[in-house]
XYZ file of C-alpha atoms in Angstrom:
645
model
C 131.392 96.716 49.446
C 134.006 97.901 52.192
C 132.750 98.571 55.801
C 129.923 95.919 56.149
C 129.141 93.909 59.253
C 126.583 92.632 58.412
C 122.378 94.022 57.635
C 119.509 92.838 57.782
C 115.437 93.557 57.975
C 114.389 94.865 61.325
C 111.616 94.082 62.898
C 110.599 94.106 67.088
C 107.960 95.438 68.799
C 109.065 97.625 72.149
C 107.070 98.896 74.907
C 104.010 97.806 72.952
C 104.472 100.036 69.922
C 106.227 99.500 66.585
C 109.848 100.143 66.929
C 113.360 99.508 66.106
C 115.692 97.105 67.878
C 118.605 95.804 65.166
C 119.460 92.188 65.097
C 122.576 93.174 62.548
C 123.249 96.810 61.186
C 125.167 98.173 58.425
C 128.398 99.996 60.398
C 129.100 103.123 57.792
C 132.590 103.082 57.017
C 134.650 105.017 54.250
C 135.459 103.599 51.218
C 138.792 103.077 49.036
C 137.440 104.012 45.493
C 138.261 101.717 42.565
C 138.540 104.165 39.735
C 137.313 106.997 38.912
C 133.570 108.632 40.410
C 130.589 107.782 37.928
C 129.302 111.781 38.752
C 126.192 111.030 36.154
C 125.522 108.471 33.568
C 124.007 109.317 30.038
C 120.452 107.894 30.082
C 118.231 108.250 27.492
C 114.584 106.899 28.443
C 113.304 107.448 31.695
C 111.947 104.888 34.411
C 108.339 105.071 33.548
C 106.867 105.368 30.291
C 104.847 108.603 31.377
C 107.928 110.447 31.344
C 109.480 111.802 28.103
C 112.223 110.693 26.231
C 113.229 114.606 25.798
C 113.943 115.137 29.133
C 116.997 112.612 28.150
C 117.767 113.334 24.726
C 116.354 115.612 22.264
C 115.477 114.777 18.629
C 116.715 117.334 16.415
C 116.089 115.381 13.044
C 115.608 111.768 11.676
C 115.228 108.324 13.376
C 117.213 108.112 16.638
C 116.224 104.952 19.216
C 116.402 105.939 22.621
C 116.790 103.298 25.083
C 117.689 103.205 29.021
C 121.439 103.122 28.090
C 121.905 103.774 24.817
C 121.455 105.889 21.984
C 121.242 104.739 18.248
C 121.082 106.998 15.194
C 119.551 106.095 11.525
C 121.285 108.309 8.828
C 121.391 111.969 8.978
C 120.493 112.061 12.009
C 120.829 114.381 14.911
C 120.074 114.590 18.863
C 121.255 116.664 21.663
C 121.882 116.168 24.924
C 120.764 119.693 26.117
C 117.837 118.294 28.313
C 116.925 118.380 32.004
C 118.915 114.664 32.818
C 120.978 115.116 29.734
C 123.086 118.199 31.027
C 125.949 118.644 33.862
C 125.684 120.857 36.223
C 129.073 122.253 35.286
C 128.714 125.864 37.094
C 127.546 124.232 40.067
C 130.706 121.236 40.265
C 133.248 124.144 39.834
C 131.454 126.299 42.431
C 130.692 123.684 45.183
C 133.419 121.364 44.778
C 137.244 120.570 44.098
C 136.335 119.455 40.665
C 138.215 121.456 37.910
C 137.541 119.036 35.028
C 135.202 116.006 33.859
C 135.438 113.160 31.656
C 132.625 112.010 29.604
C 133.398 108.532 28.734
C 131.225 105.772 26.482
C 131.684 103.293 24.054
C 130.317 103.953 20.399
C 129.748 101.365 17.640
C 129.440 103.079 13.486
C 130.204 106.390 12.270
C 129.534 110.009 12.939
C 130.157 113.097 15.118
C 130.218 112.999 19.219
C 130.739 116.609 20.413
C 131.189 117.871 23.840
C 129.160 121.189 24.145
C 128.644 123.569 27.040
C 126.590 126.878 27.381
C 127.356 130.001 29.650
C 125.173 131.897 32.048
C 123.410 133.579 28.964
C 122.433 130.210 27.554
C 124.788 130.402 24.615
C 126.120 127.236 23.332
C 129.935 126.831 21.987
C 131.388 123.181 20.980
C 134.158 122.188 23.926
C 135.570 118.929 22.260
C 134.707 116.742 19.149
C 135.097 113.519 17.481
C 134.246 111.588 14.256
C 134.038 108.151 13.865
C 134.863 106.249 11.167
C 133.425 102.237 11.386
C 133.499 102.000 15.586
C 133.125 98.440 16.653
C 132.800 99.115 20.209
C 135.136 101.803 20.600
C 135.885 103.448 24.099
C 135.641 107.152 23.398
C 136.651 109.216 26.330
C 136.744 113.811 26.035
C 137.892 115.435 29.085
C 136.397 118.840 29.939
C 137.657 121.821 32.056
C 135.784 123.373 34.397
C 136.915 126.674 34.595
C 134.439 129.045 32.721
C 130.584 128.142 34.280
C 130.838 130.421 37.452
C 128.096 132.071 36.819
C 126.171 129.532 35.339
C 126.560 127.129 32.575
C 126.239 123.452 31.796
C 128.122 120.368 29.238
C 126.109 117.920 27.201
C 126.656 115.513 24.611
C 125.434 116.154 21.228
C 125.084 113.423 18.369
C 125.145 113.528 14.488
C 125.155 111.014 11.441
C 125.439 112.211 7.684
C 123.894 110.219 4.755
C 125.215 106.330 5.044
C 126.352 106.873 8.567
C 124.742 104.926 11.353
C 125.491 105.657 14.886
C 125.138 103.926 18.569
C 126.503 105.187 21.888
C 125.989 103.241 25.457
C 127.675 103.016 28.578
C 127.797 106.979 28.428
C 129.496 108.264 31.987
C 130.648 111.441 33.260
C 133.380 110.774 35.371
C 135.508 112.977 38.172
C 138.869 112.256 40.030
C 137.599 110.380 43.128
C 138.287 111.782 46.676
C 140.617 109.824 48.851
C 138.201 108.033 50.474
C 134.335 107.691 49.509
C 131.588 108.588 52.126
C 129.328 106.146 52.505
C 125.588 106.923 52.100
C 121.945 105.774 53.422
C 118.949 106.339 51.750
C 116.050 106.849 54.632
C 112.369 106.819 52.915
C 109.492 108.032 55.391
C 106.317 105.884 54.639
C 102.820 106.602 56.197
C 99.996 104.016 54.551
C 101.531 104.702 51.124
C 102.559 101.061 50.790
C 102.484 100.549 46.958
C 104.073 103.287 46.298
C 106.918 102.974 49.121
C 107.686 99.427 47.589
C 107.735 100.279 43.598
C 110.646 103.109 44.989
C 112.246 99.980 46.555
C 112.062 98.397 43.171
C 113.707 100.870 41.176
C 117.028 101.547 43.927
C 116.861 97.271 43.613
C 116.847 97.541 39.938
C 119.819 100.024 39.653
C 121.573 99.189 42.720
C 124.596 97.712 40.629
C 125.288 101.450 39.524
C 125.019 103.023 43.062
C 128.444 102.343 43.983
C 128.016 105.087 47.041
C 124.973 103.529 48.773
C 125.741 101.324 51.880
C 122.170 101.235 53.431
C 117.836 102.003 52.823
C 116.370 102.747 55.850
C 112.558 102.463 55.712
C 110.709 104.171 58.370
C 107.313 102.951 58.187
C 104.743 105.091 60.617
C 101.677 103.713 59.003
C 98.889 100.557 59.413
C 99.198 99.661 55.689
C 102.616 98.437 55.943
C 105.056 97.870 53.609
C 106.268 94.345 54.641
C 102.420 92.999 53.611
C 103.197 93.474 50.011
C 103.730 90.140 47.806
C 107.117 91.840 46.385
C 108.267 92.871 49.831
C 110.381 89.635 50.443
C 111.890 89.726 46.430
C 112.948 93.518 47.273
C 114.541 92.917 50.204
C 116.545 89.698 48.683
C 117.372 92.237 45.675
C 118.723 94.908 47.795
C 121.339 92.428 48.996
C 121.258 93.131 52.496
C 121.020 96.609 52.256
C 117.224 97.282 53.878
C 116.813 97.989 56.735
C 112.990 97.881 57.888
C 111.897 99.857 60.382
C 108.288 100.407 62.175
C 107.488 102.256 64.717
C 105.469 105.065 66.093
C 103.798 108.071 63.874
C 105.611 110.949 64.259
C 105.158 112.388 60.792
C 107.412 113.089 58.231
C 110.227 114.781 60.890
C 110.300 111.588 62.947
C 110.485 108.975 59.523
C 113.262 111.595 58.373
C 115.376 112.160 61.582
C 115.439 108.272 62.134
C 117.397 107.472 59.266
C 119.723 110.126 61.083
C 119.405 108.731 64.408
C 120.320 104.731 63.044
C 123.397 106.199 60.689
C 124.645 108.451 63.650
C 124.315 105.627 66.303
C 126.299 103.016 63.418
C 128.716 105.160 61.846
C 132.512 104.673 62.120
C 133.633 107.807 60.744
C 132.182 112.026 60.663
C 131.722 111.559 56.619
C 128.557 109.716 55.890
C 125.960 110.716 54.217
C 121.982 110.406 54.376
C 119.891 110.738 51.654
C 115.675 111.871 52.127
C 113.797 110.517 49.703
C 109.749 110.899 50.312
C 107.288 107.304 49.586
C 105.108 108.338 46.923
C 107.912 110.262 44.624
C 108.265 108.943 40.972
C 111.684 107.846 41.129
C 114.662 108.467 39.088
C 117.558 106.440 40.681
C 120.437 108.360 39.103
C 119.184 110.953 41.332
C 121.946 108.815 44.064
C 124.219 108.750 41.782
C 124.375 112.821 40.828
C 123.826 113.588 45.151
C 126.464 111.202 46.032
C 128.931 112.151 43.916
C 128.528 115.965 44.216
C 128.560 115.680 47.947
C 132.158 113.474 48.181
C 133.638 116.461 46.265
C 132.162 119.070 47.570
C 134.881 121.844 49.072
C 133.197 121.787 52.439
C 130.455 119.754 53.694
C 127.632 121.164 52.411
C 123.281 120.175 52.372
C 122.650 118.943 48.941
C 118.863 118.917 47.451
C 117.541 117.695 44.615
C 114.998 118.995 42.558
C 110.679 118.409 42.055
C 109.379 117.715 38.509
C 105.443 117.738 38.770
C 104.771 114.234 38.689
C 100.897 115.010 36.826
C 103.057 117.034 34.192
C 106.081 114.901 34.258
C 107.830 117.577 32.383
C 107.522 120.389 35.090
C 109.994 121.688 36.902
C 108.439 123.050 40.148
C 111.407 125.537 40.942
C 114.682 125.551 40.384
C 116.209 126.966 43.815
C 113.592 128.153 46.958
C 113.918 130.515 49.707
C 111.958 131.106 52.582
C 110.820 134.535 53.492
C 110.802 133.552 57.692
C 109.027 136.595 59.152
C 106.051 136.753 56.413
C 105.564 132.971 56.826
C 106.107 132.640 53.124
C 107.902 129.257 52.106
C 108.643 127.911 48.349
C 109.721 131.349 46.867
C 111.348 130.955 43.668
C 114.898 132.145 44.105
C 115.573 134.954 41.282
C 116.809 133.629 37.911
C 115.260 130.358 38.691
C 113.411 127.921 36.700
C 108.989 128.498 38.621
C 106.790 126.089 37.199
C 108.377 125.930 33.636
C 108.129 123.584 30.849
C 111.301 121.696 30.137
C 110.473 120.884 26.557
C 109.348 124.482 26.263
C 111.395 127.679 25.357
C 110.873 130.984 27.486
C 108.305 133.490 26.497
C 110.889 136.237 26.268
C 113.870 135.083 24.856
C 112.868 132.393 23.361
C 115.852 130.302 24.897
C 114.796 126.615 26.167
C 113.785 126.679 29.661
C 117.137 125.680 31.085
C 118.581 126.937 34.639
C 121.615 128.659 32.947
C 122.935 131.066 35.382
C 123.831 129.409 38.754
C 121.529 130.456 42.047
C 121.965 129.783 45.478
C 118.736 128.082 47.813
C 117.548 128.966 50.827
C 116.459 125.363 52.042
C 115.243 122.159 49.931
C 112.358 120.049 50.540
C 112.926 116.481 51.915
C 111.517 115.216 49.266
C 115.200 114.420 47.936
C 117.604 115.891 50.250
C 121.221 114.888 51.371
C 122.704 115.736 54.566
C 126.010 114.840 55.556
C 126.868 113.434 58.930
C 128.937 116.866 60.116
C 125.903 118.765 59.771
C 124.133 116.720 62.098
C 127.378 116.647 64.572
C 127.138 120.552 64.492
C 123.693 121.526 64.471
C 122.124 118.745 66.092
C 118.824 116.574 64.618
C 115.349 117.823 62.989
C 112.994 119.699 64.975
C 110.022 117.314 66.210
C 107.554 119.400 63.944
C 105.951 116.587 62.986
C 105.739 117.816 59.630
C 105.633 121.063 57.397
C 108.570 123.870 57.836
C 110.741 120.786 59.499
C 113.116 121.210 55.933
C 113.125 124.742 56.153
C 113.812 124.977 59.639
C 116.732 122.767 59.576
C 118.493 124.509 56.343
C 118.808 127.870 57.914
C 119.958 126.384 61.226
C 122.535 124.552 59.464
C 123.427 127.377 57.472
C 123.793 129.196 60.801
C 126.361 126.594 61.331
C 128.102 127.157 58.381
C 126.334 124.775 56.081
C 124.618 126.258 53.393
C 122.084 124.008 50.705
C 122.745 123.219 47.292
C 120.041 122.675 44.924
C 121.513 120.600 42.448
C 120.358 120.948 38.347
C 119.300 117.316 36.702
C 118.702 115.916 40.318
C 114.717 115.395 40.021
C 112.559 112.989 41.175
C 108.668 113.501 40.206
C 106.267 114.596 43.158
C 102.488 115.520 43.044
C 101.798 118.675 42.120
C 101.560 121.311 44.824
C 98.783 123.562 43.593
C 96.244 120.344 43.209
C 96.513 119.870 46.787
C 93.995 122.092 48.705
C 94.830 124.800 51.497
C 91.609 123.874 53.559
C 92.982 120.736 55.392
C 94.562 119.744 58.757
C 97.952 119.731 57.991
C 97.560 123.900 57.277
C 97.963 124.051 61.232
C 101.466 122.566 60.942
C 102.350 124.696 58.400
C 101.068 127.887 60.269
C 102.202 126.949 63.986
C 105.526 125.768 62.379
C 106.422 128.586 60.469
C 105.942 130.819 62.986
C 108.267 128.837 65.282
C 110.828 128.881 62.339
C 110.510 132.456 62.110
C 110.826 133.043 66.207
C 114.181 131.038 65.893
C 115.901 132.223 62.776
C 114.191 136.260 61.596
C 114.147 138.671 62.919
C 111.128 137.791 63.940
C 109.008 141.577 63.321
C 105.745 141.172 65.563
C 104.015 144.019 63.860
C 104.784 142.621 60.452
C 104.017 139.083 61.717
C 100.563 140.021 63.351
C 99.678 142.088 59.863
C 99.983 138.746 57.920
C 98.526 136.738 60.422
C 95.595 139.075 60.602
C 95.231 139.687 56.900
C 94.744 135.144 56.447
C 92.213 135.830 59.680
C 90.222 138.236 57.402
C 90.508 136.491 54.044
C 89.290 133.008 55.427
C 86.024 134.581 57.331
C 85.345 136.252 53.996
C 85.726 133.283 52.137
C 83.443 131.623 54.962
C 86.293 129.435 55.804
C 85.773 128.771 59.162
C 87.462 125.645 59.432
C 90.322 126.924 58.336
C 90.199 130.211 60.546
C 89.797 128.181 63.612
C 92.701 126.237 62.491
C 94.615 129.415 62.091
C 93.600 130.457 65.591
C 94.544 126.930 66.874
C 97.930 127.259 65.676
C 98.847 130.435 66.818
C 97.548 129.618 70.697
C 99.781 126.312 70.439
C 102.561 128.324 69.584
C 102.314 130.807 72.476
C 101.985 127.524 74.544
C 106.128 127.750 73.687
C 108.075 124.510 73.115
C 105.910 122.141 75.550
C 103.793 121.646 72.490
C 106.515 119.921 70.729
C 106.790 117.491 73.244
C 105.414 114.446 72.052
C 106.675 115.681 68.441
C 103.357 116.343 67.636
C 100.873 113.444 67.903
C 98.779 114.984 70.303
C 98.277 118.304 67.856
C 97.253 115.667 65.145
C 94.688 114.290 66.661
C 92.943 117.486 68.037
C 93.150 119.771 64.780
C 91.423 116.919 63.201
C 89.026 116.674 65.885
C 88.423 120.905 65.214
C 88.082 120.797 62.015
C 85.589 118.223 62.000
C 82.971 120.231 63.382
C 82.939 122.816 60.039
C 80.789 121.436 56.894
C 82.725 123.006 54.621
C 85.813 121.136 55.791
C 84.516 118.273 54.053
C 84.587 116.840 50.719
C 81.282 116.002 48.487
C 80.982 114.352 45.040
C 79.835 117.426 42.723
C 76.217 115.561 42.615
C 75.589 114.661 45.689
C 75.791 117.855 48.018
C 73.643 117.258 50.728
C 70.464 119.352 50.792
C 71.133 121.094 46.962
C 69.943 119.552 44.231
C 72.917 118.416 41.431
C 71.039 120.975 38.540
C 70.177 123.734 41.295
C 74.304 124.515 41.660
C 75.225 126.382 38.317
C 78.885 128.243 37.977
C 78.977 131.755 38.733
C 82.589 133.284 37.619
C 84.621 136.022 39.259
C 85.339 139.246 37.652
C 88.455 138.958 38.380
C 90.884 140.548 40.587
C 89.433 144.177 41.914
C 91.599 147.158 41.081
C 90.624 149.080 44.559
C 91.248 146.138 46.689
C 91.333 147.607 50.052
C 88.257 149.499 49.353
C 86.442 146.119 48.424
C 87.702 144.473 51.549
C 85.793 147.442 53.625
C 82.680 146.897 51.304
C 82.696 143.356 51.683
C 83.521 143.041 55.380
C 80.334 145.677 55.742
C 77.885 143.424 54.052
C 79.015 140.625 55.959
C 78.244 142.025 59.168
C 74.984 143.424 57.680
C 74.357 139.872 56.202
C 73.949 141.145 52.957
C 74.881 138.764 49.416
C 74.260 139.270 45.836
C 74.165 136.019 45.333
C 72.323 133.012 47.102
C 73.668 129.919 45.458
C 76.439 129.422 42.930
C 79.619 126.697 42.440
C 83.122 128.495 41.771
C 86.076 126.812 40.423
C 88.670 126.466 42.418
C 90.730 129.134 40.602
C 88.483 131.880 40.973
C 87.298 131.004 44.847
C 89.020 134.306 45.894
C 87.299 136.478 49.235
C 86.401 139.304 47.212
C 84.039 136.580 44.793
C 83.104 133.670 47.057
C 82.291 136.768 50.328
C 79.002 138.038 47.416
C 77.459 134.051 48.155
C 74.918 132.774 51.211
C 76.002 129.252 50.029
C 79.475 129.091 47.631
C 79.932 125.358 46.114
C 83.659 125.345 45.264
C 85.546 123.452 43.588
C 88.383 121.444 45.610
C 92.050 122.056 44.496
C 92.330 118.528 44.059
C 89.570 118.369 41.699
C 87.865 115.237 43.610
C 84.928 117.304 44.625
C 83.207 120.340 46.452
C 83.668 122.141 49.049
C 80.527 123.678 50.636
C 80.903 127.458 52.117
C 77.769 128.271 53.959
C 77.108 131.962 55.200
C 77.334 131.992 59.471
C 76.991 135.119 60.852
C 77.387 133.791 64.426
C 80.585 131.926 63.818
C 82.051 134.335 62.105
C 81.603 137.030 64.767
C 82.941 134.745 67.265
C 86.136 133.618 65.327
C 86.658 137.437 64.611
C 86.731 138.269 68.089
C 88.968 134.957 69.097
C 91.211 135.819 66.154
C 91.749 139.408 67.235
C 92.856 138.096 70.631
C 94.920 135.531 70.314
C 96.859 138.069 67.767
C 96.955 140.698 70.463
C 98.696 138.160 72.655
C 101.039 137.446 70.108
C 102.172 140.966 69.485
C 102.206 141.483 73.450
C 103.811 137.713 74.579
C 105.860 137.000 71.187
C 109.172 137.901 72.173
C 109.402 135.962 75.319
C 107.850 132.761 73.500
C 110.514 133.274 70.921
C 113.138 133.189 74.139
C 111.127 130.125 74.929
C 111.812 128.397 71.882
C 115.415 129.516 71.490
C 116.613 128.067 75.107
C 115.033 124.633 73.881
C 115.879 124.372 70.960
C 119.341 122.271 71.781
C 117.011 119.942 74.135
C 114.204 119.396 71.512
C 117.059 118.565 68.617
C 118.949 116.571 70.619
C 119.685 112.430 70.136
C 118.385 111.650 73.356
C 114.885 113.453 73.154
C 114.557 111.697 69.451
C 115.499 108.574 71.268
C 112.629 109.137 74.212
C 109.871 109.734 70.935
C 111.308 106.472 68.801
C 110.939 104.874 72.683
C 113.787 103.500 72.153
């Protein structure tokens, strides 16, 4: 591949700590393409068995043998190509980029029908181009497909038929674009943290397809963690695999912003020309490689420079889309709202409820942000709106979409770009990393809302009540600890967060019903004392509840004394009736055990109600605070003083 000088695996101590100091580094150069641009290839199987075959290729009827690469069809036969991986994004290529038509290219062997078909923003399907084959040995088949009616939304598939005697196989399936002049070069930067298995079987699959990623010059690895990578037995084969292309980094936790940002910080510091690319892609993701292929090629024809994400499948229900395109409402400290017409939690092998359509993102929607669990940012954003925040972790993505769109540089959420991630809602609200997301989002919403102090204090104060109701005091104090660090102003982001880590932990370590139990052995309640007691549901006159609720609380007044709650139903106006609430964890590892405390509860109240008063009174000059920083704290040579380099 053009533009090497040379890579290799990295690894130094400096100062004492883990850290980078290159022997040999991969100098990112632009490319001369050979060709046409692979945009996707036609896969039919994914890259673990768990996943389904349908999220490739759909069976319509009779015996079709799906396979990696190719497709093969017993008599009368048919199978479409109208799946999650099987579709192109059409309305998004003729949108985002120069692209006004696409060849679909592959070589069939037999006989039977190959169409081309596309759908509009409505879903409906209408035949673009078609073929039938008469005895095929091998036969390059090529269609070539405008893109000129998918504004609105809209994708192209390939659908597949035999009749009665007919046998059919296609392989090598590609849909190809007009390359640009020159092709930007692009580095993969994973973010590990003691997730060593899983950080090497990712490594595995880029080493297994890296003859199809034609774009990808360079994996960074930033490894933050104890358990590192490098110990594993398959370590040495991977990196002899990647051919050069790994670079191996350790050094210093600074959550997932500072394993991110470095792969920005090494491409920045090594790059020969403004049009490279980096690609996020988080450790413990279920990983479909043609996910570089789809970024990659979307990003060297985009019109302008643009933020491209890819998408989350549910990686405990494999076919889940998590959302199709997310927003961020900034003042309400709301992140992950589905953006409307998008895909929430639906069922790709599923139709929807109300129009019976399959669950397909059709019409076309613009994002807000993209998490970093597969994100791609081009090296002019970086130029122009400088490096991550040092948030450590939570709201860092966010943060940095709507600054770059500031800039000019909105985010793409691209269709059929998915890698598989663990489900959000099993992972519970009570733990540490809730202080990230609180303190964070409120500096995200100083720097980029309008950032409403009455409106912010009303939210702020409404979590304050819920949590002491739901004898979460944990969690309150970690509420309370995040707004006071904020109103510290931009000091606290100093050391990009270490210091915050250790002390939340430290906090929330001195409330039981932080911690987790196994559901028999609570300590000090018998395993057949704890029996479930279910919610009523949600209360019609829920303000007047709250006032009830809050009054027998002060009172110390419950109607119940001991009862377990599953984790759906642990809601303040059910678990505040309890002395002692065993709930179930959102996880569904264990308990959680909510104990009545008077005392601490009065004394959070009161420490809640004043650090909110000194938010609505000191807000607005923080939020100056935090704006005249902000080009310090982003900067290369602050990242460089926290990588102590």
């Amino acid at each position: 591949m053009a533009g090497k000088t040379g890579a290799a695996t990295t690894r130094a101590r400096a100062n004492g700590t883990r850290a980078a100091a290159t022997k040999e580094q991969t100098t990112f150069t632009e490319h001369t393409p050979h060709g046409r641009l692979t945009a996707q290839r036609g896969l039919y199987a994914g890259p673990s068995p768990v996943v389904s075959k349908d999220l490739y290729a759909e069976v319509r009827e009779g015996v079709v043998t799906r396979k990696r690469g190719s497709l093969s069809l017993e008599p009368s036969a048919r199978v479409s190509g109208n799946t999650y991986f099987g579709r192109f994004p059409a309305s998004y290529w003729q949108r985002w980029t120069t692209v006004r038509e696409v060849q679909v290219e592959l070589v069939a062997t037999g006989a039977g029908l190959i169409a081309v078909r596309a759908s509009d923003y409505e879903g409906e399907p209408r035949t673009v181009a078609a073929q039938e084959l008469q005895g095929a040995s091998k036969q390059a088949v090529t269609f070539t497909a405008k893109l000129d009616k998918f504004l609105d939304g809209g994708a192209l598939w390939l659908d597949l038929e035999t009749e009665a005697g007919q046998q059919l196989t296609v392989e090598q399936v590609r849909w190809t674009v007009a390359p640009p002049e020159q092709v930007r070069p692009t580095a993969v930067t994973i973010c590990t943290m003691n997730r060593a298995d899983d950080c090497l079987q990712n490594l595995q699959a880029l080493a297994g397809d890296i003859s199809s990623l034609d774009t990808l010059d360079a994996i960074y690895v930033a490894d933050q963690g104890t358990d590192r990578v490098d110990s594993r037995d398959g370590f040495a084969q991977v990196e002899k695999d990647l051919g050069g292309k790994l670079h191996y980094i350790t050094q210093p936790n600074l959550g997932g912003a500072g394993g991110f940002t470095r792969g920005l910080y090494e491409v920045a510091g090594h790059t020969e020309t403004e049009h490279a690319n980096v690609l996020f892609m988080d450790d413990d993701v279920l990983l479909e490689p043609d996910l570089v292929v789809r970024m990659t090629a979307f990003s060297n024809l985009a019109a302008n420079p643009i933020i491209v994400g890819g998408q989350m499948l549910n990686l405990l229900h494999p076919h889940q889309l998590h959302v199709g395109a997310e927003y961020a409402r900034l003042n309400t400290l709301e992140p992950g709202m589905p953006v409307e017409h998008s895909l929430s939690t639906a069922n790709l092998l599923g139709v929807d409820e109300e129009t019976g359509k399959p669950n397909r993102q059709e019409r076309r929607v613009d994002a807000g942000y993209n998490g970093w669990w597969s994100c791609l940012i081009p090296y002019e954003v970086v130029r122009e709106t400088g490096y991550p925040m040092p948030f450590f972790f939570q709201w860092d993505d966010a943060e940095y979409s709507y600054r770059a769109r500031a800039h000019g540089f909105p985010t793409v959420t691209l269709p059929g770009a998915g890698v598989w991630h663990a489900d959000f809602h099993w992972k519970d609200w009570d733990e540490w990393h809730r202080y990230f997301n609180l303190r964070n989002s409120i500096i995200t919403a100083a720097l980029h809302s309008e950032f409403n102090l009455t409106v912010l204090c009303r939210v702020l104060m409404a979590q304050l009540v819920r949590y002491l109701l739901g004898m979460q005091y944990g969690l309150t104090h970690t509420l309370i600890k995040a707004v006071e660090d904020f109103l510290e102003g931009p000091e606290i982001l100093r050391d990009g967060g270490v210091a915050a880590m250790k002390e939340i932990r430290e906090i929330r370590a001195r409330y039981p019903e932080t911690k987790r139990y196994d559901p028999t052995e609570v300590p000090g309640i018998a395993s057949n004392d704890i029996g479930i007691i279910n919610s009523p549901g949600r209360p019609a006159l829920q303000r007047v509840v709250l006032v009830k609720r809050i009054i027998d609380r002060l009172r110390g007044r419950n109607r119940f004394g001991l009862g377990a709650i599953p984790t759906d139903e642990a809601s303040w106006w059910h678990v505040a009736l309890f002395d002692t609430a065993v709930v179930t964890d959102a996880s569904q590892e264990g308990v959680r055990v909510r104990k009545y405390d008077r005392d601490r509860m009065l004394d959070l109240g009161k420490r809640g109600i004043r650090v909110l008063n000194r938010l609505r009174k000191e807000g607005r000059g923080v939020q100056e605070q935090y704006k005249r920083a902000m080009p310090e704290l982003t900067s290369r040579e602050n990242w460089k003083r926290l990588y102590e380099l």
